[in-house]
mmCIF file of C-alpha atoms in Angstrom:
data_model
loop_
_atom_site.group_PDB
_atom_site.id
_atom_site.type_symbol
_atom_site.label_atom_id
_atom_site.label_comp_id
_atom_site.label_asym_id
_atom_site.label_seq_id
_atom_site.Cartn_x
_atom_site.Cartn_y
_atom_site.Cartn_z
ATOM 1 C CA MET A 1 18.668 77.558 -1.280
ATOM 2 C CA GLN A 2 20.653 80.150 0.670
ATOM 3 C CA LEU A 3 19.933 79.917 4.402
ATOM 4 C CA THR A 4 20.675 82.254 7.274
ATOM 5 C CA PHE A 5 20.156 81.582 10.954
ATOM 6 C CA ARG A 6 18.640 83.824 13.589
ATOM 7 C CA GLU A 7 17.131 83.499 17.031
ATOM 8 C CA LEU A 8 13.596 82.167 17.121
ATOM 9 C CA ALA A 9 11.165 85.068 17.531
ATOM 10 C CA ASP A 10 7.868 84.871 19.364
ATOM 11 C CA ASP A 11 6.113 85.497 16.040
ATOM 12 C CA ASP A 12 7.697 82.297 14.663
ATOM 13 C CA VAL A 13 6.462 79.955 17.384
ATOM 14 C CA GLU A 14 2.914 79.198 16.241
ATOM 15 C CA GLY A 15 3.915 78.340 12.660
ATOM 16 C CA CYS A 16 6.999 76.354 13.664
ATOM 17 C CA ALA A 17 4.963 74.457 16.256
ATOM 18 C CA ARG A 18 2.554 73.469 13.484
ATOM 19 C CA TRP A 19 5.443 71.628 11.774
ATOM 20 C CA LEU A 20 5.715 69.421 14.865
ATOM 21 C CA THR A 21 1.994 68.733 15.116
ATOM 22 C CA THR A 22 1.664 67.651 11.488
ATOM 23 C CA SER A 23 4.667 65.382 11.005
ATOM 24 C CA GLU A 24 6.581 62.459 12.431
ATOM 25 C CA PRO A 25 8.126 61.758 14.838
ATOM 26 C CA TRP A 26 6.197 64.424 16.678
ATOM 27 C CA ILE A 27 2.742 62.940 15.948
ATOM 28 C CA THR A 28 3.701 59.584 17.493
ATOM 29 C CA LEU A 29 5.299 61.436 20.426
ATOM 30 C CA GLY A 30 1.992 63.224 21.099
ATOM 31 C CA PHE A 31 2.967 66.781 20.211
ATOM 32 C CA ASP A 32 -0.257 68.726 19.771
ATOM 33 C CA GLN A 33 -0.194 72.495 19.172
ATOM 34 C CA THR A 34 -0.146 73.345 22.897
ATOM 35 C CA LYS A 35 2.711 70.962 23.729
ATOM 36 C CA SER A 36 4.650 72.059 20.640
ATOM 37 C CA GLU A 37 4.361 75.762 21.481
ATOM 38 C CA TRP A 38 5.362 75.008 25.091
ATOM 39 C CA ALA A 39 8.466 73.145 23.843
ATOM 40 C CA LEU A 40 9.462 76.069 21.623
ATOM 41 C CA ARG A 41 8.938 78.639 24.402
ATOM 42 C CA ARG A 42 10.832 76.810 27.162
ATOM 43 C CA GLU A 43 13.301 78.938 29.063
ATOM 44 C CA GLY A 44 16.998 78.125 29.224
ATOM 45 C CA LEU A 45 17.434 76.930 25.644
ATOM 46 C CA GLU A 46 19.112 78.482 22.629
ATOM 47 C CA LYS A 47 16.415 78.605 19.944
ATOM 48 C CA TRP A 48 17.427 79.047 16.316
ATOM 49 C CA VAL A 49 15.473 79.300 13.100
ATOM 50 C CA ALA A 50 16.799 78.778 9.589
ATOM 51 C CA VAL A 51 15.289 81.233 7.121
ATOM 52 C CA ASP A 52 15.404 81.341 3.343
ATOM 53 C CA GLU A 53 16.142 84.301 1.073
ATOM 54 C CA LEU A 54 12.656 85.735 1.746
ATOM 55 C CA GLU A 55 13.164 85.463 5.541
ATOM 56 C CA THR A 56 10.626 82.614 5.659
ATOM 57 C CA PRO A 57 11.326 80.108 8.456
ATOM 58 C CA VAL A 58 12.234 76.691 7.027
ATOM 59 C CA GLY A 59 13.721 74.897 10.064
ATOM 60 C CA ILE A 60 14.321 75.144 13.810
ATOM 61 C CA ALA A 61 16.892 73.893 16.284
ATOM 62 C CA LEU A 62 16.784 74.062 20.080
ATOM 63 C CA LEU A 63 20.035 73.633 22.015
ATOM 64 C CA ASN A 64 20.486 72.917 25.700
ATOM 65 C CA PHE A 65 23.809 73.868 27.286
ATOM 66 C CA GLY A 66 22.766 72.841 30.816
ATOM 67 C CA GLY A 67 22.275 69.503 32.519
ATOM 68 C CA PRO A 68 24.424 66.384 32.312
ATOM 69 C CA PHE A 69 24.696 66.429 28.498
ATOM 70 C CA ILE A 70 26.070 69.882 27.799
ATOM 71 C CA GLY A 71 25.571 70.586 24.125
ATOM 72 C CA TYR A 72 22.324 68.662 23.696
ATOM 73 C CA LEU A 73 20.289 69.189 20.524
ATOM 74 C CA GLN A 74 16.794 69.014 21.936
ATOM 75 C CA ILE A 75 14.759 69.630 18.784
ATOM 76 C CA LEU A 76 15.657 69.783 15.111
ATOM 77 C CA CYS A 77 12.709 70.141 12.759
ATOM 78 C CA VAL A 78 12.426 71.143 9.111
ATOM 79 C CA ALA A 79 9.250 72.549 7.569
ATOM 80 C CA PRO A 80 7.505 69.618 5.849
ATOM 81 C CA GLU A 81 7.583 71.256 2.416
ATOM 82 C CA GLN A 82 11.351 71.884 2.755
ATOM 83 C CA ARG A 83 12.420 68.337 3.630
ATOM 84 C CA GLY A 84 14.894 66.668 1.311
ATOM 85 C CA LYS A 85 16.390 70.000 0.209
ATOM 86 C CA GLY A 86 19.396 70.121 2.548
ATOM 87 C CA VAL A 87 17.812 72.260 5.260
ATOM 88 C CA GLY A 88 18.284 69.612 7.964
ATOM 89 C CA SER A 89 21.942 69.125 7.031
ATOM 90 C CA ALA A 90 22.539 72.892 7.024
ATOM 91 C CA LEU A 91 20.850 73.273 10.402
ATOM 92 C CA LEU A 92 22.894 70.405 11.808
ATOM 93 C CA SER A 93 26.126 71.995 10.556
ATOM 94 C CA PHE A 94 25.115 75.298 12.171
ATOM 95 C CA VAL A 95 24.366 73.501 15.451
ATOM 96 C CA GLU A 96 27.732 71.736 15.352
ATOM 97 C CA GLU A 97 29.533 75.074 14.969
ATOM 98 C CA ARG A 98 27.602 76.539 17.918
ATOM 99 C CA VAL A 99 28.233 73.572 20.193
ATOM 100 C CA PHE A 100 31.837 72.786 19.270
ATOM 101 C CA ALA A 101 32.835 76.416 19.804
ATOM 102 C CA ARG A 102 31.926 75.902 23.489
ATOM 103 C CA HIS A 103 32.061 72.186 24.212
ATOM 104 C CA PRO A 104 33.710 69.064 22.715
ATOM 105 C CA ASN A 105 30.541 66.939 22.600
ATOM 106 C CA LEU A 106 27.205 67.199 20.842
ATOM 107 C CA PHE A 107 24.392 64.927 21.977
ATOM 108 C CA LEU A 108 20.920 64.258 20.641
ATOM 109 C CA CYS A 109 18.167 61.695 20.891
ATOM 110 C CA VAL A 110 16.244 60.313 17.948
ATOM 111 C CA SER A 111 13.207 58.039 18.054
ATOM 112 C CA ASP A 112 13.838 54.430 17.097
ATOM 113 C CA PHE A 113 11.225 54.648 14.330
ATOM 114 C CA ASN A 114 12.700 57.827 12.790
ATOM 115 C CA GLU A 115 15.003 56.083 10.322
ATOM 116 C CA GLY A 116 15.526 59.127 8.093
ATOM 117 C CA ALA A 117 16.887 61.204 10.965
ATOM 118 C CA GLN A 118 19.074 58.312 12.148
ATOM 119 C CA LYS A 119 20.573 58.092 8.656
ATOM 120 C CA LEU A 120 21.284 61.853 8.579
ATOM 121 C CA TYR A 121 22.990 61.755 11.981
ATOM 122 C CA ARG A 122 25.117 58.710 11.129
ATOM 123 C CA GLN A 123 26.178 60.252 7.811
ATOM 124 C CA SER A 124 27.135 63.384 9.758
ATOM 125 C CA GLY A 125 29.499 61.446 12.011
ATOM 126 C CA PHE A 126 27.283 60.751 15.018
ATOM 127 C CA GLU A 127 27.572 57.451 16.869
ATOM 128 C CA GLN A 128 24.767 55.780 18.780
ATOM 129 C CA VAL A 129 25.910 55.502 22.403
ATOM 130 C CA GLY A 130 22.733 54.482 24.179
ATOM 131 C CA ARG A 131 19.122 53.384 24.003
ATOM 132 C CA LEU A 132 16.385 54.638 26.330
ATOM 133 C CA GLU A 133 13.382 52.310 26.240
ATOM 134 C CA ASN A 134 9.938 53.866 26.784
ATOM 135 C CA PHE A 135 11.587 57.241 27.457
ATOM 136 C CA LEU A 136 9.053 59.574 25.801
ATOM 137 C CA VAL A 137 6.219 57.215 24.908
ATOM 138 C CA THR A 138 5.424 53.589 25.652
ATOM 139 C CA GLY A 139 6.562 51.133 23.018
ATOM 140 C CA HIS A 140 9.323 53.258 21.510
ATOM 141 C CA ALA A 141 12.916 53.970 22.438
ATOM 142 C CA GLU A 142 14.962 57.121 22.111
ATOM 143 C CA LEU A 143 18.426 56.467 20.716
ATOM 144 C CA LEU A 144 21.170 58.593 22.258
ATOM 145 C CA PHE A 145 23.717 59.815 19.708
ATOM 146 C CA ARG A 146 27.013 61.635 20.270
ATOM 147 C CA LYS A 147 29.447 63.434 18.036
ATOM 148 C CA THR A 148 32.696 64.351 19.703
ATOM 149 C CA ARG A 149 35.848 66.330 19.243
ATOM 150 C CA GLY A 150 37.355 64.817 22.402
ATOM 151 C CA PRO A 151 36.785 64.301 26.118
ATOM 152 C CA ILE A 152 35.457 67.060 28.354
ATOM 153 C CA PHE A 153 38.680 67.232 30.376
ATOM 154 C CA GLY A 154 41.030 66.752 27.448
ATOM 155 C CA ARG A 155 40.820 70.244 25.956
#
């Protein structure tokens, strides 16, 4: 599948939000349609969509370049019917290019029960650097991962 990446358009939000509401980890994290659309419309984030040859959205990535973890991947989600086809890996590679062009560190959190995503991130060179108990929902931790090209002040 040949993918291209473009900014998330307002017309994409409802359908992309539906991916969150119908799949894990978002179900366990309580993402209904309203919360999902709010997350995708938040100001101050870079919002990207991966599209296939027919310009159909197949994945999304939201990047945060503010706050204490500059270069934070806030959301990465692949359309349920496109999972296992390399879309997540392609999106992650795109995100790495975006972040590493501006900053030497890429951060993300992944839910402790989301073993498939943890595997993808580890295979892509991320290292778990922290654990945040009960961060988003009670009874589950968010695992903080980092991929680095060097220290902030060492460039």
